[in-house]
Coordinates of C-alpha atoms in Angstrom, one line a residue:
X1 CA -22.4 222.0 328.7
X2 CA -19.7 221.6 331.5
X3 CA -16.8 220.6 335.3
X4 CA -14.3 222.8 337.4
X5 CA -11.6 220.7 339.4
X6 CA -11.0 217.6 337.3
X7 CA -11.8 214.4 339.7
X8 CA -9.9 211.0 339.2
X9 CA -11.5 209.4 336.4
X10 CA -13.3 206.0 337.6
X11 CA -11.5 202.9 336.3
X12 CA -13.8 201.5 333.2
X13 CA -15.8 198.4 333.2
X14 CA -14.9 196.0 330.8
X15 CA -17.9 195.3 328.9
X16 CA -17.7 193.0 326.0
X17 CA -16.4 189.3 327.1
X18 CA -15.3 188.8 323.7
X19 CA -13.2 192.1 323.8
X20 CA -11.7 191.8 327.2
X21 CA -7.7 191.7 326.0
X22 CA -8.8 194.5 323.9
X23 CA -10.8 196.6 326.1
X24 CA -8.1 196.4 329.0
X25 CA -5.2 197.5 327.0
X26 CA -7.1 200.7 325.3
X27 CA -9.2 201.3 328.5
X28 CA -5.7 201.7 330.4
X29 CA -4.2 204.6 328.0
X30 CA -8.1 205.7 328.6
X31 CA -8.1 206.1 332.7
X32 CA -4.3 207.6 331.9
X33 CA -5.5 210.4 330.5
X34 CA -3.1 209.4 327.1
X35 CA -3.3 208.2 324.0
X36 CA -2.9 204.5 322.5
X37 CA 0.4 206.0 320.9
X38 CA -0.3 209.3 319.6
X39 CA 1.1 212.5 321.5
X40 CA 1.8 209.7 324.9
X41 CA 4.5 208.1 322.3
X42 CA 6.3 210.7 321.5
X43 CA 8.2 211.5 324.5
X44 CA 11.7 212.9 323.9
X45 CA 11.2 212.7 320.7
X46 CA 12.7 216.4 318.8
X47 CA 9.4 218.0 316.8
X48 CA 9.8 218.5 312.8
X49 CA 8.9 221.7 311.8
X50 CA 6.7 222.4 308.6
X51 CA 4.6 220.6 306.1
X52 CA 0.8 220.3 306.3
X53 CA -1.2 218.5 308.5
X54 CA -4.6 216.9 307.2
X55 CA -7.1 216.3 309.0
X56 CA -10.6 214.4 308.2
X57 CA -13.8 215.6 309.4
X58 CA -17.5 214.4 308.8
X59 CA -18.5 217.7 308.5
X60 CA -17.3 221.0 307.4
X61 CA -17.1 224.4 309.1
X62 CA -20.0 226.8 308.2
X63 CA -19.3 229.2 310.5
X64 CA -16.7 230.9 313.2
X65 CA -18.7 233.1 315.2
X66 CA -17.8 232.0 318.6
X67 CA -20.4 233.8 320.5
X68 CA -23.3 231.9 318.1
X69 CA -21.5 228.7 317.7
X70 CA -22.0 225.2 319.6
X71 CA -21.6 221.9 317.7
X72 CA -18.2 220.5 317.1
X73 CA -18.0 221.0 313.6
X74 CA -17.5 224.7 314.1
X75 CA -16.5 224.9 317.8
X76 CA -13.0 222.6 317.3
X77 CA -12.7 225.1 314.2
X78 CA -13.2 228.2 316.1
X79 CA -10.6 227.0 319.0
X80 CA -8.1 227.2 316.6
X81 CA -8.4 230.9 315.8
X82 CA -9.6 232.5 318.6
X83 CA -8.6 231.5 322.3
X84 CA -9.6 232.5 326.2
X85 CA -8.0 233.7 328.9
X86 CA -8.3 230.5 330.9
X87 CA -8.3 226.8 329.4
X88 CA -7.8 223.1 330.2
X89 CA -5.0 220.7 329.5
X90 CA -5.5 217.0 328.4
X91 CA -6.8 215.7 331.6
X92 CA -9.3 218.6 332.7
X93 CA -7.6 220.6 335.0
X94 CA -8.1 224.7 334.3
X95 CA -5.2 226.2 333.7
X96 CA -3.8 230.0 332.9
X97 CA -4.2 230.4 329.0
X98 CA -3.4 233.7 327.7
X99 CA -3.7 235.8 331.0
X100 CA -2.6 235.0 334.5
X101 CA -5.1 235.3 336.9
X102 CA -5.8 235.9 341.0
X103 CA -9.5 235.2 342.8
X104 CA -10.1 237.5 346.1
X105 CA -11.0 235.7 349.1
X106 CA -14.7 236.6 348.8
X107 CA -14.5 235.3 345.0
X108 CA -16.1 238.3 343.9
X109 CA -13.5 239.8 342.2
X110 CA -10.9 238.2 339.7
X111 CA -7.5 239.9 338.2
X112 CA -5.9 239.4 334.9
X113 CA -2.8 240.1 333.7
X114 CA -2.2 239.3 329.6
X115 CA 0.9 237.4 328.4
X116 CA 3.8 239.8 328.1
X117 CA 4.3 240.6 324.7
X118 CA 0.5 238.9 323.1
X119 CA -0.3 239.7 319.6
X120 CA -3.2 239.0 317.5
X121 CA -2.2 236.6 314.1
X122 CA -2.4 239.8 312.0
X123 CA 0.7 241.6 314.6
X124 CA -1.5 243.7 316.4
X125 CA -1.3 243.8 320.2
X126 CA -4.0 242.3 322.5
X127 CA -4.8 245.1 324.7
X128 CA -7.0 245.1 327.9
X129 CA -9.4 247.1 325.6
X130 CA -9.2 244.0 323.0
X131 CA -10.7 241.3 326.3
X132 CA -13.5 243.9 327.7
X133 CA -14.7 244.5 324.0
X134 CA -14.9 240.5 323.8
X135 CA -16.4 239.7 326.3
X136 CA -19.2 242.4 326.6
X137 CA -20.0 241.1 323.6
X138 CA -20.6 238.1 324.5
X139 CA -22.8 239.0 327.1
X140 CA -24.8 240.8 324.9
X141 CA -25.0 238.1 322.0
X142 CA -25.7 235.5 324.3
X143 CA -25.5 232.6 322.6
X144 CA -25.9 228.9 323.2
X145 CA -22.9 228.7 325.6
X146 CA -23.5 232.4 327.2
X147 CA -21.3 234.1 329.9
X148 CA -24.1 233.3 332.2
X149 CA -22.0 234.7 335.7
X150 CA -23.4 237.9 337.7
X151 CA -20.8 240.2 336.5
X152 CA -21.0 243.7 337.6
X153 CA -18.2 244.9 335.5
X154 CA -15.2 244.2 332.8
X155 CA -12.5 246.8 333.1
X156 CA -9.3 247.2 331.8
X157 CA -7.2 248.7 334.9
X158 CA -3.8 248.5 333.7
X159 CA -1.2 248.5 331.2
X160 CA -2.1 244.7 330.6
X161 CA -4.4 244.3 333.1
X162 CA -8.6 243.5 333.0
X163 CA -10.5 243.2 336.3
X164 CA -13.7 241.3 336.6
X165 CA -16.0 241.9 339.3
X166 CA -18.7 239.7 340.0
X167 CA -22.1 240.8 341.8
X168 CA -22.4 237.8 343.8
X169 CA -20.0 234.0 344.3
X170 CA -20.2 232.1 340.9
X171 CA -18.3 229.0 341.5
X172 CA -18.4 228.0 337.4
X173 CA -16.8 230.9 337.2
X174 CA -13.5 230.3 335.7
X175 CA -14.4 227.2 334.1
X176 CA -17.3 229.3 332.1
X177 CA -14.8 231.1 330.7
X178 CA -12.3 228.4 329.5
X179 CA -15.4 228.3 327.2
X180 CA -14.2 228.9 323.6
X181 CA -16.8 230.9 323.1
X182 CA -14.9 233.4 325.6
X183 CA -11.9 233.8 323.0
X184 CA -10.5 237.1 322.4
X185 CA -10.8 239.0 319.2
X186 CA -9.7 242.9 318.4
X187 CA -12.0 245.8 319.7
X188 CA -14.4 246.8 317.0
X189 CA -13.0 243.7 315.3
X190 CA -10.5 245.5 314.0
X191 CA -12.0 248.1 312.3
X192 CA -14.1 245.1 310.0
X193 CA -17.5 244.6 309.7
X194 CA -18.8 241.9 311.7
X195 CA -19.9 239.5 308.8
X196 CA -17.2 240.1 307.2
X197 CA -14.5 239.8 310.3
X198 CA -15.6 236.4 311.0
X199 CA -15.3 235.6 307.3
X200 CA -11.8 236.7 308.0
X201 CA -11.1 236.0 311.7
X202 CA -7.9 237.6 313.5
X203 CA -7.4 235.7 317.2
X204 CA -4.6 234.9 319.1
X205 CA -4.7 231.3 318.2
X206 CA -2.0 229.2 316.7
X207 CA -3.8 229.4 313.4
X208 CA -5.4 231.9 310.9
X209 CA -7.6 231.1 308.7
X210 CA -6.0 230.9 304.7
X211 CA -8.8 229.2 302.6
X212 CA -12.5 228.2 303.5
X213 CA -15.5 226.6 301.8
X214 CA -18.1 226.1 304.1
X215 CA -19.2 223.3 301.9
X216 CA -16.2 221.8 302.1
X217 CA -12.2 221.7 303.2
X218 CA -11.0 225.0 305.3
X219 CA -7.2 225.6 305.5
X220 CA -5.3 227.3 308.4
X221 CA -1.8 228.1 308.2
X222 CA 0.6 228.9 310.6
X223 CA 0.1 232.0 313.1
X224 CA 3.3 233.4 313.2
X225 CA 3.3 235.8 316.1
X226 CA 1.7 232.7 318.3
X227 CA 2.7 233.4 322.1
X228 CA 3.9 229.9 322.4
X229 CA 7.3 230.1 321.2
X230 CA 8.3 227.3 318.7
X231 CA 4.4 226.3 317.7
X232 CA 2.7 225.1 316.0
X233 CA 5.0 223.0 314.3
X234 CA 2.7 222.6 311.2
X235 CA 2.9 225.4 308.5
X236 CA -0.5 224.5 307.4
X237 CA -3.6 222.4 308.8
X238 CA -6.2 221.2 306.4
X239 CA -9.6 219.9 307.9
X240 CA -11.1 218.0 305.0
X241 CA -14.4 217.4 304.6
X242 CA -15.6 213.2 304.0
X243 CA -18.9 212.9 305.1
X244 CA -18.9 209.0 305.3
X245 CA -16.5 207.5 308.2
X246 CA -16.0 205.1 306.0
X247 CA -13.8 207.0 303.0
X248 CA -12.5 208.3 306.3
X249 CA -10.3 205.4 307.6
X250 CA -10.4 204.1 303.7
X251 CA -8.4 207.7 302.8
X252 CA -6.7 207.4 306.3
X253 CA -5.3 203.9 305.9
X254 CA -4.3 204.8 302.4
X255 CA -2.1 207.5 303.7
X256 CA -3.8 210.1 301.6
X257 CA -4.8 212.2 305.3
X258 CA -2.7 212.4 308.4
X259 CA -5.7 212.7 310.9
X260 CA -9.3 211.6 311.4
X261 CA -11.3 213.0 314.0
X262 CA -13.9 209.8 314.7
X263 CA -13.7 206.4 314.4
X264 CA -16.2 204.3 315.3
X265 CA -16.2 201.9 318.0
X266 CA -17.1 199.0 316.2
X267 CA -13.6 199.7 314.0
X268 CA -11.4 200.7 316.5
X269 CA -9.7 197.7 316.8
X270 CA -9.0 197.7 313.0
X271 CA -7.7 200.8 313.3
X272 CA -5.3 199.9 316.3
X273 CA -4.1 196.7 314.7
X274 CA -3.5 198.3 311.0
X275 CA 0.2 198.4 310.1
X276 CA 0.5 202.6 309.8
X277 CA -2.2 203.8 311.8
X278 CA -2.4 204.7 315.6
X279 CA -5.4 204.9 317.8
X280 CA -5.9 207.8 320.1
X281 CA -8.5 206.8 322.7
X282 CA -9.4 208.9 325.7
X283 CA -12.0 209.6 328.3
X284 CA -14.1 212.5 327.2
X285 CA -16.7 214.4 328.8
X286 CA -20.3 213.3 326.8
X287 CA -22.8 211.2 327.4
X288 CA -25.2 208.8 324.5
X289 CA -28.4 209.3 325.6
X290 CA -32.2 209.0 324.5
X291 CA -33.9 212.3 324.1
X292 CA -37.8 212.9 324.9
X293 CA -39.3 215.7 323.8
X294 CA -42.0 216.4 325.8
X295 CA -44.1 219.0 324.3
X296 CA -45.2 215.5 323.0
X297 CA -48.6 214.5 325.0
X298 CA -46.9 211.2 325.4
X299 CA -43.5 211.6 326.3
X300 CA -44.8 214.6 329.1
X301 CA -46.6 211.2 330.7
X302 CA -43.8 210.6 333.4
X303 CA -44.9 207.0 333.8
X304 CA -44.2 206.8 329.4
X305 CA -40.6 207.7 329.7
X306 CA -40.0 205.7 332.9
X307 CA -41.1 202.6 331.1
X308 CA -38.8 203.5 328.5
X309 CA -36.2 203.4 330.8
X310 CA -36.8 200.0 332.5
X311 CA -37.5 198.9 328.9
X312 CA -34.1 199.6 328.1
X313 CA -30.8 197.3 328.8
X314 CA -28.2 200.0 328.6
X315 CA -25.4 197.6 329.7
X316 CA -26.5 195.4 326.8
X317 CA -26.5 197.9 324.2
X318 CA -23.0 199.1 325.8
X319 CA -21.4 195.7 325.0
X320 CA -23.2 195.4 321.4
X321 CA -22.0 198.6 319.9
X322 CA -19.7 200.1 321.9
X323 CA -17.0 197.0 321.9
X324 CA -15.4 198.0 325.2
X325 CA -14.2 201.5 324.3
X326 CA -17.2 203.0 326.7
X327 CA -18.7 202.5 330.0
X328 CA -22.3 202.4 331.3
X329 CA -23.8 205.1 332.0
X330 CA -26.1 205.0 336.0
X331 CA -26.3 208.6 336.1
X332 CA -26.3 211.6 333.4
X333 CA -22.7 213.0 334.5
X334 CA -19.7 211.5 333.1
X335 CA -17.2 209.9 335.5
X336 CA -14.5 212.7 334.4
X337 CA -16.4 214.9 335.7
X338 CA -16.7 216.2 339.0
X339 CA -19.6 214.8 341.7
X340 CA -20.6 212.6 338.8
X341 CA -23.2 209.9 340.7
X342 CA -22.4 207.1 338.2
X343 CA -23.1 204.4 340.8
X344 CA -25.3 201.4 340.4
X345 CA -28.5 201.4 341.8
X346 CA -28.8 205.6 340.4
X347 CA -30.8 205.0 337.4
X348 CA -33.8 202.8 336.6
X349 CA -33.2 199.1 336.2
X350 CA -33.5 197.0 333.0
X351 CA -37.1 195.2 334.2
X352 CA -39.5 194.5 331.4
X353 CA -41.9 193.5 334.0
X354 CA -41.0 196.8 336.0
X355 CA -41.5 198.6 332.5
X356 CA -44.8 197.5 331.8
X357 CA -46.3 197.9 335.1
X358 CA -44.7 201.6 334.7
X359 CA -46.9 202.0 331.2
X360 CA -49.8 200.8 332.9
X361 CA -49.9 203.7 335.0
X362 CA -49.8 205.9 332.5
X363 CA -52.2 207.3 330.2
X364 CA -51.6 204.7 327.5
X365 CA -51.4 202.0 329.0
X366 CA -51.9 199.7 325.7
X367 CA -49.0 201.3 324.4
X368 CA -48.8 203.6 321.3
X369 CA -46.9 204.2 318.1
X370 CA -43.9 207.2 317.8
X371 CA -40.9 207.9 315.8
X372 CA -37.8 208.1 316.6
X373 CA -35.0 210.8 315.2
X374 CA -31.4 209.9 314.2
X375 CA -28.7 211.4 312.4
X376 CA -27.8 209.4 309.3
X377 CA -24.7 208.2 308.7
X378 CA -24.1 206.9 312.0
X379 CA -23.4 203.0 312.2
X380 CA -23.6 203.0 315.6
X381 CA -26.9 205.2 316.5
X382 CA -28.9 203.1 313.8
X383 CA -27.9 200.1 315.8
X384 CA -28.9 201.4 319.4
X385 CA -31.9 202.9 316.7
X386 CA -32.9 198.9 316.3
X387 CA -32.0 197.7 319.7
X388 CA -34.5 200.6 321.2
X389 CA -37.4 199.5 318.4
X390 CA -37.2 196.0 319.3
X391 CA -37.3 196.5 323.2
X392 CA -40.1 198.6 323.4
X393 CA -42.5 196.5 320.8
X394 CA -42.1 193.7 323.9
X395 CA -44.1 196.7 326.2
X396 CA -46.6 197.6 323.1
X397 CA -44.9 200.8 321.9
X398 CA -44.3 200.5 318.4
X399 CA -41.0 202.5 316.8
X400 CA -40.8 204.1 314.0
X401 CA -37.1 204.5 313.2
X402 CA -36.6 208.3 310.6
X403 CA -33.0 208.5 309.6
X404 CA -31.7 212.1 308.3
X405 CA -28.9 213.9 307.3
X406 CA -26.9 215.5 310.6
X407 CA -28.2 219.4 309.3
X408 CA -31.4 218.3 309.2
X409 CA -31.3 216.3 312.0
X410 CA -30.3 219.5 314.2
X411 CA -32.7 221.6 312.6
X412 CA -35.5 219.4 313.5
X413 CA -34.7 219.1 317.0
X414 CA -33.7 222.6 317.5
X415 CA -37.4 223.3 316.7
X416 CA -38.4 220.5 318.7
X417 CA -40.2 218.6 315.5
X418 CA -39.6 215.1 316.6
X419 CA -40.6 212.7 319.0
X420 CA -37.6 211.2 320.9
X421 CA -34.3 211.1 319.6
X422 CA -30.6 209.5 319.7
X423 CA -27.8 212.3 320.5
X424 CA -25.0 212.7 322.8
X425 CA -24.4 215.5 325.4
X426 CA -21.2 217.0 325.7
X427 CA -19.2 219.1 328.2
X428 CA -17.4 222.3 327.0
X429 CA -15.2 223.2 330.0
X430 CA -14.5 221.5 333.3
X431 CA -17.4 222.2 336.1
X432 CA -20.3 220.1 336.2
X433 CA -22.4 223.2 335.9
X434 CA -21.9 223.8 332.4
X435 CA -23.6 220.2 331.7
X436 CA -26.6 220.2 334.0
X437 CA -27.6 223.7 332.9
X438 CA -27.6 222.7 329.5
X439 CA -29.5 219.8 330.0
X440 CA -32.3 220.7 332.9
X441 CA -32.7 224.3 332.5
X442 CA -35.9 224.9 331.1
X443 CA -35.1 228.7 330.6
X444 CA -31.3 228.5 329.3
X445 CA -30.6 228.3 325.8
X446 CA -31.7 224.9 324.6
X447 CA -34.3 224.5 326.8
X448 CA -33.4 221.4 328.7
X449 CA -31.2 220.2 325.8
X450 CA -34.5 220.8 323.7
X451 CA -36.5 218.1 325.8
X452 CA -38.0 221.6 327.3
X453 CA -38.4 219.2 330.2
X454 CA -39.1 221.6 333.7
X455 CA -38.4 220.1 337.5
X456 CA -39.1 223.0 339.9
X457 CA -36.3 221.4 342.3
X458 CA -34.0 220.3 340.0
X459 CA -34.3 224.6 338.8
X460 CA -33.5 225.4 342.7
X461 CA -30.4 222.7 343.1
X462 CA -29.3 223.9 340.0
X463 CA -29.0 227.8 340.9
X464 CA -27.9 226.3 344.3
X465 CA -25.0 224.3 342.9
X466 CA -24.2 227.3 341.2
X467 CA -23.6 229.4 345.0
X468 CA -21.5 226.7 346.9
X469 CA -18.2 226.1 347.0
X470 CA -16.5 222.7 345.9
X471 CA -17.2 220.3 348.6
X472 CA -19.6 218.2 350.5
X473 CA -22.3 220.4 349.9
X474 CA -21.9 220.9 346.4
X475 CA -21.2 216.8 345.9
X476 CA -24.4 216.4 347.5
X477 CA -26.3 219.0 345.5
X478 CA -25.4 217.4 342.1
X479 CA -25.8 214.2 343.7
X480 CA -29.9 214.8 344.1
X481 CA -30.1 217.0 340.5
X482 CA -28.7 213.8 339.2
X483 CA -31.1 211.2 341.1
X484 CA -34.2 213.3 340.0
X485 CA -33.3 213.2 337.0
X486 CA -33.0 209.5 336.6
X487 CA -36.0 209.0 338.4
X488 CA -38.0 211.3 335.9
X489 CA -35.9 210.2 332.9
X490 CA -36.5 213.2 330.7
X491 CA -33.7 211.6 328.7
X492 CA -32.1 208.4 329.4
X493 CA -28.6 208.1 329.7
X494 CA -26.6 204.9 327.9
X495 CA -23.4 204.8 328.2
X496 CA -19.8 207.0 328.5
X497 CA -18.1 207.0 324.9
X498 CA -14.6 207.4 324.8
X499 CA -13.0 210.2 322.4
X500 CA -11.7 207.7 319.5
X501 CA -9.7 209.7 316.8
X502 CA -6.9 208.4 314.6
X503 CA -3.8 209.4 312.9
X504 CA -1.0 207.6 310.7
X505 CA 2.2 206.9 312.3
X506 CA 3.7 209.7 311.0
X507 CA 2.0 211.8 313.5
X508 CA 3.1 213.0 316.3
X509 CA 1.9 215.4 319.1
X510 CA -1.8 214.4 318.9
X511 CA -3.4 215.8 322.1
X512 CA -6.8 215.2 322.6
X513 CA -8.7 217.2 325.1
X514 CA -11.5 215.7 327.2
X515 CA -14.1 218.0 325.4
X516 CA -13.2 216.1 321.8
X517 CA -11.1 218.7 320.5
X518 CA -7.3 218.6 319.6
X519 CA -4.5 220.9 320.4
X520 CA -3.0 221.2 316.9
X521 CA 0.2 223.6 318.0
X522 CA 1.6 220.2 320.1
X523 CA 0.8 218.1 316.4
X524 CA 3.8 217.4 314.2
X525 CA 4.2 215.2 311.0
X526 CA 7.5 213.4 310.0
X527 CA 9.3 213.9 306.4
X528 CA 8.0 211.3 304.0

């Protein structure tokens, strides 16, 4: 899911009266694009060279095929090995990673010239060879975040040079690739077999990959032929695996990790006020939303899920468990994002008389019983879980609430064995493309983000938003996709999380990125 040039982020609503102080100060390093201390504190400050890093993670890395991968678990794993030729900084604007690049005027055909002097982590130089062997690949893979652009060709036409020609305009085009699942890896990886390559993986990224359980910790050290002279600082990163977020901020607090990459919004300000830790909040690029799945006969009744949605008082359930670290959401894109239509007066209002006029049209008009799917482990999601049961028993739908571990929770919806569900779309790169195609394209990967929910205009704005270039046009295009979508409420955005991560103050150099994941090589920890 994804946005190309990175608009102004929206100032934040403060939401919880009883949080204001609270919410101002960390929704103000928020809208700066910057931590609450973090890499924004560190300023002038002389990096520390070696030692290890440690980082907490709910869950552990089973895989690093980057053409096959697409939760975070694996994703911010994979971006650490393997990298593209384009990227983002902190605040979502694309930027030249490890090539150069120039567009023709027609935008059909775009130029790249490598980094002088690249080199895989094993020594090896990256060759043009190296990039069209990638990247064919991954055309031919696929995957859940494919290279979806006409291309015509990948050559390498020079010493250090790779041409790609496209067959028609593709205005995603550069931000698709920022994709990390557009990272470069050797031709013929390397003379490996594929299974065992990516057991193994050689990229160009400030890490390589030392030790791995995927059942557990994974531990990168240092690449030492990294193009970025000086980095990373760290000799070795360790993402340790704690499944509960509570040992996290227990093992945090205690000093026995440097890092946690989630912290819950209802202890956020624990974390802030706590005598050695720092909180890193930032806008991001995903949305919390309710998922339908409507293969069910209910939830394909359009008049169901818009009852839902007036049922629902997403600024409510903002200020009970979000405790001003996130903003309401009016329309499905972010406010980060580009041609994002989060205005009031966008999505359905909170009307329980509106809601159960809605059901009335429907086919079920006395209401009917369903289950709803949630990851366990999640404070917050079983709360919006209850809050969701008990507003929709006022309109006669009765909730069941099924709580299961986070693999099996992505198992079952993958196969679309549930009835609605709680889970949170993310961007990947910077156009707003990447998002609505992952979300409302009933032919793309996920089917609609597994709703497998089918508008035949929201299909024809989407290949049209696709065509134009940035501008009016385009703004208005994503505009209507996102109306429609609100109005049919195949899902129902809530609200805008922030990215809340946290480190002890012994870290330095934490960079978040909008899309959740952290730029290790900037990350440096002092002497104890």
């Amino acid at each position: 899911m994804t946005i190309r040039t990175h608009g102004t982020p929206r100032s934040r609503r403060r939401i919880a009266a009883a949080a204001a102080a609270l919410a101002a100060g960390l929704l103000l390093s928020a809208c700066a694009g910057g931590a609450s201390g973090g890499a924004g504190a560190d300023a002038g400050a002389k990096p520390v060279d070696g030692g290890t890093l440690t980082f907490g993670r709910v869950a552990s890395v089973t895989d690093f095929d980057l053409n096959q991968q697409i939760t975070a678990n694996n994703a911010f794993a994979i971006d650490k090995v393997f990298e593209p030729l384009v990227s983002f900084d902190k605040d979502g604007k694309l930027i030249p990673w490890l090539a150069e690049y120039t567009e023709s005027d027609d935008g059909l055909k775009y130029v790249f010239t490598l980094r002088n002097g690249l080199k895989f982590s094993n020594g090896a130089d990256v060759t043009p060879e190296d990039v069209v062997f990638s990247l064919e690949r991954h055309i031919t893979v696929g995957g859940p975040l494919p290279l979806s652009a006409p291309i015509a060709s990948i050559a390498a036409t020079g010493e250090r040079e790779v041409t790609i020609t496209l067959k028609s305009a593709y205005t995603p085009f550069l931000s698709e690739l920022s994709n990390f699942s557009n990272g470069i890896m050797p031709k013929d990886f390397g003379g490996a077999d594929e299974k065992a390559f990516f057991k193994a993986p050689i990229g160009t990224g400030p890490f390589a990959v030392k030790e791995w359980d995927p059942n557990g910790d994974l531990t990168f050290v240092k690449n030492e032929h990294y193009w970025q002279q000086g980095k990373p600082h760290v000799d070795s990163l360790v993402y340790k695996f704690i499944a509960d977020d509570t040992q996290l901020r227990q093992q945090l607090a205690a000093g026995q990790i440097d890092a946690i990459d989630t912290v819950p919004a209802a202890n956020a300000t624990e974390v802030e006020q706590a005598g050695k830790t720092v909180l890193s909040n930032t806008p991001g690029w995903s949305t919390e939303q309710v998922f339908f799945n409507t293969q069910r006969k209910q939830f394909e009744d359009e008049h169901v899920r818009r009852a839902i949605a007036h049922a629902l008082d997403r600024e409510g359930i903002t200020k009970a468990t979000t405790f001003g670290t996130a903003e309401v959401a009016n329309a499905l894109l972010p406010p980060t994002i580009q041609y994002s239509a989060n205005d009031p007066g966008v999505a359905l209002d909170f009307d329980v008389e509106a809601a159960k006029k809605e059901l009335a049209k429907s086919a079920y008009p006395k209401g009917f019983s369903t289950t709803l799917l949630i990851a366990s482990g999640n404070s917050q999601r079983a709360q919006i879980a209850q809050i969701v049961q008990e507003s929709l028993a006022k309109i006669g739908i009765t909730v069941k609430i099924e709580q299961i571990d986070i693999a099996a929770f992505r198992e079952r919806f993958f196969a679309y064995d549930y009835d609605f569900m709680l889970n949170s779309g993310q961007s990947d790169s910077p156009d707003p493309n990447g998002f609505i195609t992952f979300q409302a394209d009933p032919e793309g990967f996920s089917k609609s983000y597994w709703t497998h929910f089918t508008d035949d205009r929201v299909t024809k704005l989407m290949h049209a938003g696709r065509t134009q270039p940035n501008g009016d046009e385009r703004k208005r295009t994503y505009a209507e996709i996102q109306q429609i979508l609100a109005d049919k409420a195949p899902y129902i955005p809530l609200f805008f999380p922030s990215n809340l991560k946290a480190t002890t103050d012994r870290v330095h150099g934490f960079t978040v990125l909008p899309n959740g994941s952290v730029r290790f090589e900037e990350a440096w920890v002092d002497a104890k």
